[in-house]
GROMACS .gro file of C-alpha atoms in nm:
model
  420
    1MET     CA    1   1.968   1.747   0.568
    2ASN     CA    2   2.063   1.860   0.218
    3ASN     CA    3   1.862   1.755  -0.085
    4LEU     CA    4   1.942   1.773  -0.456
    5GLN     CA    5   1.609   1.918  -0.565
    6ILE     CA    6   1.525   1.905  -0.937
    7THR     CA    7   1.337   2.193  -1.094
    8ASN     CA    8   1.330   2.061  -1.451
    9GLN     CA    9   0.970   1.954  -1.510
   10LYS     CA   10   1.062   1.693  -1.771
   11MET     CA   11   1.297   1.515  -1.528
   12LEU     CA   12   1.043   1.535  -1.247
   13ARG     CA   13   0.779   1.379  -1.469
   14LYS     CA   14   1.025   1.104  -1.564
   15LEU     CA   15   1.090   1.033  -1.195
   16PHE     CA   16   0.720   1.019  -1.117
   17TRP     CA   17   0.618   0.802  -1.413
   18ILE     CA   18   0.894   0.543  -1.380
   19SER     CA   19   0.804   0.516  -1.011
   20TRP     CA   20   0.436   0.485  -1.103
   21ILE     CA   21   0.507   0.208  -1.355
   22ALA     CA   22   0.735   0.018  -1.116
   23TYR     CA   23   0.480   0.035  -0.834
   24PHE     CA   24   0.193  -0.054  -1.068
   25ILE     CA   25   0.368  -0.372  -1.187
   26SER     CA   26   0.485  -0.458  -0.835
   27TYR     CA   27   0.118  -0.464  -0.732
   28ILE     CA   28   0.048  -0.727  -0.996
   29GLY     CA   29   0.335  -0.930  -0.848
   30ARG     CA   30   0.183  -0.887  -0.503
   31LEU     CA   31  -0.186  -0.949  -0.566
   32ASN     CA   32  -0.188  -1.212  -0.839
   33TYR     CA   33  -0.196  -1.495  -0.584
   34ALA     CA   34  -0.491  -1.341  -0.397
   35ALA     CA   35  -0.673  -1.284  -0.727
   36SER     CA   36  -0.629  -1.648  -0.833
   37MET     CA   37  -0.665  -1.796  -0.484
   38ILE     CA   38  -1.008  -1.953  -0.540
   39GLU     CA   39  -0.891  -2.128  -0.857
   40ILE     CA   40  -0.572  -2.251  -0.688
   41GLY     CA   41  -0.778  -2.393  -0.403
   42GLN     CA   42  -1.019  -2.567  -0.637
   43SER     CA   43  -0.740  -2.705  -0.859
   44GLU     CA   44  -0.506  -2.818  -0.581
   45GLY     CA   45  -0.759  -2.904  -0.308
   46TYR     CA   46  -0.648  -2.649  -0.045
   47THR     CA   47  -0.880  -2.530   0.233
   48THR     CA   48  -0.981  -2.168   0.296
   49ILE     CA   49  -0.747  -2.145   0.596
   50GLN     CA   50  -0.456  -2.291   0.396
   51LEU     CA   51  -0.511  -2.042   0.115
   52GLY     CA   52  -0.528  -1.755   0.364
   53ALA     CA   53  -0.203  -1.870   0.529
   54VAL     CA   54  -0.012  -1.816   0.202
   55VAL     CA   55  -0.142  -1.457   0.187
   56THR     CA   56  -0.045  -1.411   0.551
   57ALA     CA   57   0.310  -1.534   0.479
   58LEU     CA   58   0.355  -1.254   0.224
   59PHE     CA   59   0.207  -0.990   0.451
   60ILE     CA   60   0.428  -1.091   0.747
   61THR     CA   61   0.754  -1.089   0.553
   62TYR     CA   62   0.650  -0.773   0.370
   63GLY     CA   63   0.581  -0.600   0.701
   64ILE     CA   64   0.909  -0.711   0.861
   65GLY     CA   65   1.096  -0.623   0.543
   66GLN     CA   66   0.946  -0.274   0.548
   67LEU     CA   67   1.128  -0.201   0.874
   68ILE     CA   68   1.457  -0.322   0.731
   69SER     CA   69   1.400  -0.140   0.403
   70GLY     CA   70   1.298   0.175   0.589
   71ILE     CA   71   1.619   0.178   0.794
   72ILE     CA   72   1.861   0.108   0.510
   73GLY     CA   73   1.660   0.321   0.268
   74ASP     CA   74   1.776   0.640   0.444
   75TYR     CA   75   2.139   0.548   0.369
   76CYS     CA   76   2.148   0.324   0.057
   77SER     CA   77   2.079   0.392  -0.309
   78PRO     CA   78   1.703   0.389  -0.383
   79ARG     CA   79   1.780   0.285  -0.740
   80ILE     CA   80   1.957  -0.031  -0.626
   81LEU     CA   81   1.705  -0.121  -0.353
   82VAL     CA   82   1.398  -0.083  -0.574
   83GLY     CA   83   1.570  -0.269  -0.857
   84MET     CA   84   1.654  -0.557  -0.621
   85GLY     CA   85   1.292  -0.566  -0.508
   86LEU     CA   86   1.156  -0.588  -0.862
   87ILE     CA   87   1.404  -0.859  -0.965
   88GLY     CA   88   1.341  -1.057  -0.646
   89CYS     CA   89   0.964  -1.041  -0.700
   90SER     CA   90   1.013  -1.156  -1.059
   91LEU     CA   91   1.214  -1.459  -0.950
   92CYS     CA   92   0.957  -1.554  -0.684
   93ASN     CA   93   0.676  -1.539  -0.939
   94ALA     CA   94   0.878  -1.763  -1.171
   95LEU     CA   95   0.923  -2.011  -0.883
   96MET     CA   96   0.545  -2.014  -0.824
   97PHE     CA   97   0.509  -2.134  -1.184
   98VAL     CA   98   0.712  -2.450  -1.107
   99SER     CA   99   0.605  -2.505  -0.745
  100ASN     CA  100   0.454  -2.846  -0.665
  101SER     CA  101   0.354  -2.841  -0.295
  102TYR     CA  102   0.160  -2.629  -0.046
  103TRP     CA  103   0.468  -2.559   0.166
  104GLN     CA  104   0.656  -2.440  -0.139
  105LEU     CA  105   0.378  -2.188  -0.199
  106ILE     CA  106   0.413  -2.052   0.156
  107ILE     CA  107   0.795  -2.028   0.139
  108ILE     CA  108   0.807  -1.871  -0.208
  109TRP     CA  109   0.531  -1.622  -0.135
  110GLY     CA  110   0.695  -1.532   0.194
  111LEU     CA  111   1.018  -1.453   0.007
  112ASN     CA  112   0.814  -1.251  -0.241
  113GLY     CA  113   0.686  -1.035   0.043
  114PHE     CA  114   1.041  -0.955   0.152
  115ALA     CA  115   1.143  -0.867  -0.205
  116LEU     CA  116   0.844  -0.635  -0.242
  117SER     CA  117   0.929  -0.461   0.085
  118LEU     CA  118   1.239  -0.311  -0.077
  119ILE     CA  119   1.033  -0.092  -0.310
  120TRP     CA  120   0.817   0.166  -0.130
  121PRO     CA  121   1.040   0.329   0.141
  122PRO     CA  122   1.333   0.400  -0.097
  123MET     CA  123   1.084   0.537  -0.350
  124VAL     CA  124   0.945   0.783  -0.094
  125LYS     CA  125   1.302   0.877  -0.006
  126LEU     CA  126   1.378   0.943  -0.373
  127PHE     CA  127   1.072   1.168  -0.403
  128SER     CA  128   1.167   1.357  -0.086
  129LYS     CA  129   1.523   1.407  -0.206
  130HIS     CA  130   1.448   1.548  -0.550
  131MET     CA  131   1.104   1.713  -0.525
  132SER     CA  132   0.985   2.037  -0.371
  133LYS     CA  133   0.727   2.004  -0.093
  134ASP     CA  134   0.426   2.089  -0.313
  135TYR     CA  135   0.535   1.860  -0.596
  136LEU     CA  136   0.616   1.589  -0.340
  137HIS     CA  137   0.270   1.586  -0.184
  138LYS     CA  138   0.106   1.599  -0.528
  139SER     CA  139   0.316   1.302  -0.640
  140CYS     CA  140   0.238   1.104  -0.323
  141PHE     CA  141  -0.133   1.143  -0.393
  142ASN     CA  142  -0.107   1.068  -0.764
  143ILE     CA  143   0.112   0.760  -0.729
  144GLN     CA  144  -0.167   0.596  -0.531
  145THR     CA  145  -0.354   0.561  -0.860
  146SER     CA  146  -0.099   0.291  -0.942
  147VAL     CA  147  -0.236   0.090  -0.648
  148ALA     CA  148  -0.595   0.106  -0.773
  149LEU     CA  149  -0.510   0.049  -1.139
  150GLY     CA  150  -0.254  -0.218  -1.052
  151THR     CA  151  -0.520  -0.401  -0.853
  152PHE     CA  152  -0.768  -0.369  -1.140
  153ALA     CA  153  -0.509  -0.493  -1.391
  154THR     CA  154  -0.426  -0.790  -1.166
  155TYR     CA  155  -0.784  -0.914  -1.139
  156VAL     CA  156  -0.855  -0.862  -1.510
  157LEU     CA  157  -0.529  -1.035  -1.607
  158CYS     CA  158  -0.592  -1.327  -1.374
  159SER     CA  159  -0.956  -1.379  -1.472
  160SER     CA  160  -0.863  -1.362  -1.842
  161LEU     CA  161  -0.571  -1.604  -1.818
  162LEU     CA  162  -0.773  -1.850  -1.609
  163ILE     CA  163  -1.028  -1.879  -1.890
  164VAL     CA  164  -0.758  -1.982  -2.138
  165TRP     CA  165  -0.484  -2.149  -1.926
  166ASN     CA  166  -0.428  -2.272  -1.572
  167TRP     CA  167  -0.334  -2.065  -1.267
  168ARG     CA  168   0.042  -2.120  -1.309
  169THR     CA  169   0.049  -1.915  -1.630
  170ILE     CA  170  -0.043  -1.605  -1.428
  171PHE     CA  171   0.288  -1.617  -1.242
  172ILE     CA  172   0.518  -1.661  -1.540
  173VAL     CA  173   0.350  -1.369  -1.722
  174THR     CA  174   0.391  -1.155  -1.410
  175ALA     CA  175   0.758  -1.256  -1.377
  176LEU     CA  176   0.829  -1.127  -1.728
  177LEU     CA  177   0.652  -0.797  -1.658
  178LEU     CA  178   0.853  -0.745  -1.340
  179MET     CA  179   1.186  -0.816  -1.507
  180GLY     CA  180   1.105  -0.560  -1.776
  181ALA     CA  181   1.010  -0.304  -1.509
  182ALA     CA  182   1.340  -0.364  -1.328
  183GLY     CA  183   1.539  -0.290  -1.644
  184ALA     CA  184   1.342   0.027  -1.719
  185TRP     CA  185   1.372   0.148  -1.357
  186ASN     CA  186   1.750   0.111  -1.350
  187LYS     CA  187   1.794   0.293  -1.683
  188VAL     CA  188   1.568   0.591  -1.607
  189ILE     CA  189   1.674   0.644  -1.244
  190ARG     CA  190   2.042   0.632  -1.341
  191GLU     CA  191   1.968   0.910  -1.589
  192ILE     CA  192   1.789   1.113  -1.321
  193GLU     CA  193   2.076   1.063  -1.072
  194ILE     CA  194   2.328   1.194  -1.326
  195TYR     CA  195   2.106   1.493  -1.400
  196ALA     CA  196   2.058   1.571  -1.028
  197ASP     CA  197   2.434   1.558  -0.964
  198GLN     CA  198   2.495   1.805  -1.246
  199HIS     CA  199   2.193   2.035  -1.217
  200GLY     CA  200   2.027   1.968  -0.880
  201GLU     CA  201   1.985   2.258  -0.640
  202VAL     CA  202   2.145   2.193  -0.303
  203GLU     CA  203   1.936   2.352  -0.034
  204GLU     CA  204   1.826   2.284   0.317
  205VAL     CA  205   1.465   2.197   0.386
  206PRO     CA  206   1.296   2.525   0.500
  207ASP     CA  207   1.187   2.370   0.828
  208ILE     CA  208   1.549   2.308   0.918
  209ARG     CA  209   1.648   2.671   0.862
  210GLU     CA  210   1.362   2.792   1.077
  211GLU     CA  211   1.382   2.535   1.355
  212LYS     CA  212   1.742   2.415   1.343
  213LYS     CA  213   1.813   2.456   1.712
  214GLU     CA  214   1.498   2.271   1.814
  215ILE     CA  215   1.567   1.985   1.570
  216GLU     CA  216   1.929   1.951   1.684
  217LYS     CA  217   1.804   1.931   2.041
  218ILE     CA  218   1.558   1.655   1.945
  219ASN     CA  219   1.826   1.464   1.754
  220GLU     CA  220   2.068   1.483   2.048
  221LYS     CA  221   1.838   1.418   2.342
  222ALA     CA  222   1.526   1.244   2.217
  223SER     CA  223   1.487   0.894   2.084
  224PHE     CA  224   1.264   0.809   1.792
  225LEU     CA  225   1.025   0.658   2.046
  226LYS     CA  226   0.987   0.997   2.214
  227LEU     CA  227   0.940   1.161   1.876
  228SER     CA  228   0.669   0.905   1.798
  229VAL     CA  229   0.487   0.985   2.121
  230LYS     CA  230   0.520   1.360   2.069
  231SER     CA  231   0.379   1.342   1.715
  232GLY     CA  232   0.101   1.099   1.805
  233LEU     CA  233   0.253   0.843   1.567
  234MET     CA  234   0.216   0.566   1.826
  235ILE     CA  235  -0.162   0.610   1.823
  236ILE     CA  236  -0.177   0.677   1.449
  237LEU     CA  237  -0.022   0.334   1.393
  238ILE     CA  238  -0.339   0.178   1.536
  239ALA     CA  239  -0.540   0.353   1.263
  240VAL     CA  240  -0.281   0.234   1.009
  241LEU     CA  241  -0.310  -0.125   1.135
  242ILE     CA  242  -0.688  -0.119   1.095
  243MET     CA  243  -0.660   0.038   0.749
  244GLY     CA  244  -0.432  -0.247   0.638
  245PHE     CA  245  -0.669  -0.504   0.787
  246LEU     CA  246  -0.962  -0.365   0.590
  247LYS     CA  247  -0.792  -0.254   0.266
  248ASP     CA  248  -0.607  -0.571   0.173
  249GLY     CA  249  -0.826  -0.811   0.367
  250ILE     CA  250  -1.144  -0.712   0.187
  251MET     CA  251  -0.977  -0.720  -0.156
  252THR     CA  252  -0.840  -1.067  -0.074
  253TRP     CA  253  -1.170  -1.216   0.039
  254VAL     CA  254  -1.435  -1.045  -0.178
  255PRO     CA  255  -1.415  -1.317  -0.449
  256GLN     CA  256  -1.465  -1.581  -0.179
  257TYR     CA  257  -1.758  -1.384  -0.033
  258ILE     CA  258  -1.926  -1.366  -0.376
  259THR     CA  259  -1.871  -1.737  -0.439
  260ASP     CA  260  -1.984  -1.846  -0.090
  261THR     CA  261  -2.286  -1.614  -0.065
  262PHE     CA  262  -2.422  -1.610  -0.419
  263GLY     CA  263  -2.276  -1.928  -0.574
  264ALA     CA  264  -2.090  -1.748  -0.855
  265ASN     CA  265  -1.806  -1.934  -1.029
  266SER     CA  266  -1.446  -1.836  -0.956
  267TYR     CA  267  -1.384  -1.660  -1.292
  268PHE     CA  268  -1.686  -1.433  -1.249
  269SER     CA  269  -1.607  -1.360  -0.884
  270ILE     CA  270  -1.254  -1.254  -0.974
  271PHE     CA  271  -1.371  -1.047  -1.271
  272LEU     CA  272  -1.637  -0.866  -1.067
  273THR     CA  273  -1.384  -0.789  -0.793
  274ALA     CA  274  -1.164  -0.624  -1.058
  275PHE     CA  275  -1.399  -0.327  -1.067
  276LEU     CA  276  -1.349  -0.242  -0.699
  277PRO     CA  277  -1.014  -0.067  -0.754
  278LEU     CA  278  -1.159   0.146  -1.034
  279VAL     CA  279  -1.410   0.278  -0.783
  280ASN     CA  280  -1.127   0.306  -0.530
  281LEU     CA  281  -0.961   0.571  -0.747
  282SER     CA  282  -1.233   0.807  -0.630
  283GLY     CA  283  -1.119   0.761  -0.271
  284ILE     CA  284  -0.779   0.913  -0.346
  285TYR     CA  285  -0.917   1.235  -0.492
  286ILE     CA  286  -1.220   1.266  -0.265
  287ILE     CA  287  -0.998   1.244   0.044
  288LYS     CA  288  -0.756   1.495  -0.113
  289TYR     CA  289  -1.046   1.738  -0.169
  290ILE     CA  290  -1.197   1.688   0.175
  291ASN     CA  291  -0.859   1.715   0.345
  292SER     CA  292  -0.797   2.048   0.172
  293LYS     CA  293  -1.141   2.166   0.292
  294ASN     CA  294  -1.035   2.056   0.641
  295ASN     CA  295  -0.721   2.273   0.607
  296GLY     CA  296  -0.494   1.970   0.597
  297ASP     CA  297  -0.639   1.822   0.917
  298ASP     CA  298  -0.523   1.470   0.825
  299LEU     CA  299  -0.671   1.278   1.115
  300LYS     CA  300  -1.006   1.456   1.113
  301THR     CA  301  -1.038   1.345   0.750
  302THR     CA  302  -0.923   0.994   0.844
  303ALA     CA  303  -1.188   0.968   1.117
  304LEU     CA  304  -1.455   1.086   0.872
  305PHE     CA  305  -1.362   0.819   0.618
  306TYR     CA  306  -1.363   0.550   0.887
  307GLY     CA  307  -1.714   0.669   0.973
  308VAL     CA  308  -1.832   0.628   0.613
  309SER     CA  309  -1.679   0.278   0.609
  310THR     CA  310  -1.861   0.186   0.931
  311VAL     CA  311  -2.197   0.283   0.780
  312SER     CA  312  -2.124   0.088   0.461
  313LEU     CA  313  -2.033  -0.228   0.655
  314LEU     CA  314  -2.347  -0.196   0.867
  315LEU     CA  315  -2.554  -0.180   0.549
  316LEU     CA  316  -2.369  -0.488   0.421
  317VAL     CA  317  -2.479  -0.678   0.733
  318LEU     CA  318  -2.839  -0.559   0.707
  319VAL     CA  319  -2.916  -0.578   0.334
  320GLY     CA  320  -2.603  -0.697   0.152
  321ARG     CA  321  -2.718  -1.056   0.110
  322ASN     CA  322  -3.015  -0.940  -0.095
  323SER     CA  323  -2.799  -0.856  -0.396
  324MET     CA  324  -2.453  -0.956  -0.518
  325TYR     CA  325  -2.401  -0.619  -0.686
  326LEU     CA  326  -2.518  -0.428  -0.378
  327SER     CA  327  -2.270  -0.623  -0.165
  328VAL     CA  328  -1.988  -0.541  -0.404
  329PHE     CA  329  -2.091  -0.174  -0.390
  330PHE     CA  330  -2.069  -0.170  -0.008
  331PHE     CA  331  -1.726  -0.336  -0.023
  332ALA     CA  332  -1.619  -0.081  -0.286
  333VAL     CA  333  -1.711   0.208  -0.057
  334VAL     CA  334  -1.497   0.061   0.222
  335THR     CA  335  -1.195  -0.014   0.003
  336SER     CA  336  -1.219   0.335  -0.153
  337CYS     CA  337  -1.212   0.491   0.193
  338MET     CA  338  -0.920   0.272   0.296
  339LEU     CA  339  -0.717   0.366  -0.012
  340GLY     CA  340  -0.783   0.732   0.067
  341ILE     CA  341  -0.672   0.682   0.428
  342ASN     CA  342  -0.368   0.490   0.303
  343THR     CA  343  -0.271   0.792   0.091
  344ILE     CA  344  -0.268   1.018   0.396
  345LEU     CA  345  -0.120   0.784   0.658
  346VAL     CA  346   0.134   0.591   0.449
  347SER     CA  347   0.224   0.829   0.163
  348ILE     CA  348   0.188   1.181   0.302
  349LEU     CA  349   0.255   1.135   0.674
  350PRO     CA  350   0.618   1.009   0.640
  351THR     CA  351   0.719   1.321   0.443
  352TYR     CA  352   0.673   1.533   0.758
  353PHE     CA  353   0.969   1.348   0.910
  354ILE     CA  354   1.215   1.456   0.640
  355LYS     CA  355   1.372   1.718   0.870
  356TYR     CA  356   1.465   1.438   1.111
  357ASN     CA  357   1.610   1.224   0.828
  358LYS     CA  358   1.345   0.963   0.908
  359THR     CA  359   1.132   0.974   0.594
  360SER     CA  360   1.227   0.629   0.468
  361PHE     CA  361   1.210   0.477   0.816
  362VAL     CA  362   0.862   0.615   0.890
  363ALA     CA  363   0.746   0.510   0.542
  364GLY     CA  364   0.876   0.161   0.618
  365LEU     CA  365   0.720   0.161   0.965
  366THR     CA  366   0.374   0.267   0.849
  367ASN     CA  367   0.385   0.019   0.562
  368CYS     CA  368   0.503  -0.251   0.804
  369VAL     CA  369   0.206  -0.188   1.032
  370THR     CA  370  -0.029  -0.174   0.731
  371TYR     CA  371   0.075  -0.523   0.627
  372LEU     CA  372   0.070  -0.652   0.982
  373GLY     CA  373  -0.298  -0.564   0.964
  374SER     CA  374  -0.317  -0.734   0.625
  375ALA     CA  375  -0.150  -1.045   0.769
  376LEU     CA  376  -0.398  -1.060   1.056
  377CYS     CA  377  -0.681  -1.029   0.806
  378GLY     CA  378  -0.540  -1.282   0.562
  379TYR     CA  379  -0.553  -1.563   0.817
  380GLY     CA  380  -0.803  -1.417   1.065
  381LEU     CA  381  -1.086  -1.357   0.820
  382GLY     CA  382  -1.036  -1.701   0.668
  383ALA     CA  383  -1.069  -1.856   1.014
  384LEU     CA  384  -1.371  -1.640   1.101
  385VAL     CA  385  -1.550  -1.724   0.776
  386GLU     CA  386  -1.479  -2.094   0.811
  387GLY     CA  387  -1.587  -2.096   1.178
  388PHE     CA  388  -1.879  -1.852   1.192
  389GLY     CA  389  -1.979  -1.751   0.841
  390TRP     CA  390  -1.988  -1.419   0.661
  391ASN     CA  391  -2.260  -1.251   0.869
  392VAL     CA  392  -2.060  -1.270   1.194
  393THR     CA  393  -1.743  -1.177   1.006
  394SER     CA  394  -1.909  -0.863   0.868
  395ILE     CA  395  -2.020  -0.760   1.220
  396VAL     CA  396  -1.659  -0.799   1.341
  397LEU     CA  397  -1.546  -0.570   1.058
  398VAL     CA  398  -1.791  -0.303   1.178
  399GLY     CA  399  -1.636  -0.311   1.527
  400ILE     CA  400  -1.285  -0.287   1.385
  401CYS     CA  401  -1.387   0.015   1.177
  402ILE     CA  402  -1.521   0.195   1.486
  403LEU     CA  403  -1.184   0.138   1.657
  404GLY     CA  404  -1.021   0.322   1.363
  405ILE     CA  405  -1.241   0.626   1.430
  406VAL     CA  406  -1.137   0.629   1.797
  407ALA     CA  407  -0.764   0.603   1.715
  408ALA     CA  408  -0.779   0.892   1.467
  409ILE     CA  409  -0.967   1.117   1.711
  410LEU     CA  410  -0.723   1.046   1.997
  411ALA     CA  411  -0.410   1.110   1.788
  412ARG     CA  412  -0.540   1.425   1.615
  413PRO     CA  413  -0.436   1.694   1.870
  414LEU     CA  414  -0.078   1.563   1.893
  415TRP     CA  415  -0.036   1.535   1.516
  416GLN     CA  416  -0.176   1.883   1.447
  417LYS     CA  417   0.069   2.034   1.698
  418PHE     CA  418   0.362   1.832   1.556
  419LYS     CA  419   0.294   1.953   1.200
  420GLN     CA  420   0.305   2.321   1.294
   0.00000   0.00000   0.00000
């Protein structure tokens, strides 16, 4: 596969920062419902399970859309696909502003999930096409800061607006931000495309030059399923599923946990949750450091971070109810670990499939499985909490975390061999 690599640092920075801004704002368009969920329930009279079902609708359509986006992202213009995603998300947020029934919330938020699914796989493809390997991996790590800061911005924005106006205002403000991001994305990426056509260096990925015969043999005789088994991807997807369950599920339900356990009002619960993603930023760079110390042993590092999360959740069960701030700290440790794992398994891992022209597809697949886990958590945790309470729910989370350790350990030998 030929790539138009850009060596001009100014253009590379432009590509990274417009992608960062677009992804940052898309996170506001994704999480603003979860951040304002308690207030919506109290204002409109919805139950915990009903509120969780709306989150699940987004996660399901986002996950399915990731597969579609991943497939077409290897062949269609990333500029157009990401632009469509931002505009679609903007329109869905505007519709939330005027919605007047529970079923409208589910339908609109489900459509929003599909719109959002058009963003990440084409973005990874764009990075892979124009960046050298070192710059690519650096960018994949650094763009994850948009997730943490986007989450922080969402909870601060929502808690602030809820003090002054009602929950509907959140969605119209978000819609305007997304439309502005769509315009900026189209303008900057068009400029980068023109530059790449005129000045980009056409060269084959080094792995192809060194292993061309082997790759051609794989392309001709092996299906993607066989490639997935050979690389250990089939087992890795279990670890990805669990990461999605914990990462988005915990962020969705922490405000409810604080309100249910300590009796805090919805504004304060949302505001306190806003500080989790700031702590989560540490997870990105700690896992990068530890992974480098592990000589790039991705799944060894993943297993280690699942182990830290298991300990933190055990402590939540044992002593978390003694202090609201201690509970939030334990949740912050888990979400930081999950964001770090997400960086490796969803951002970095797909780039190893560039020589098979499957970068966008694998990015879509891993993101799909991530949000399948999120969907299971969105409804499943709501049902568990409503049926058994937070103590039992926390014990279940410990067991799920241990399963993540097992999956990472089992897949590690296959993945290490595949990377060589």
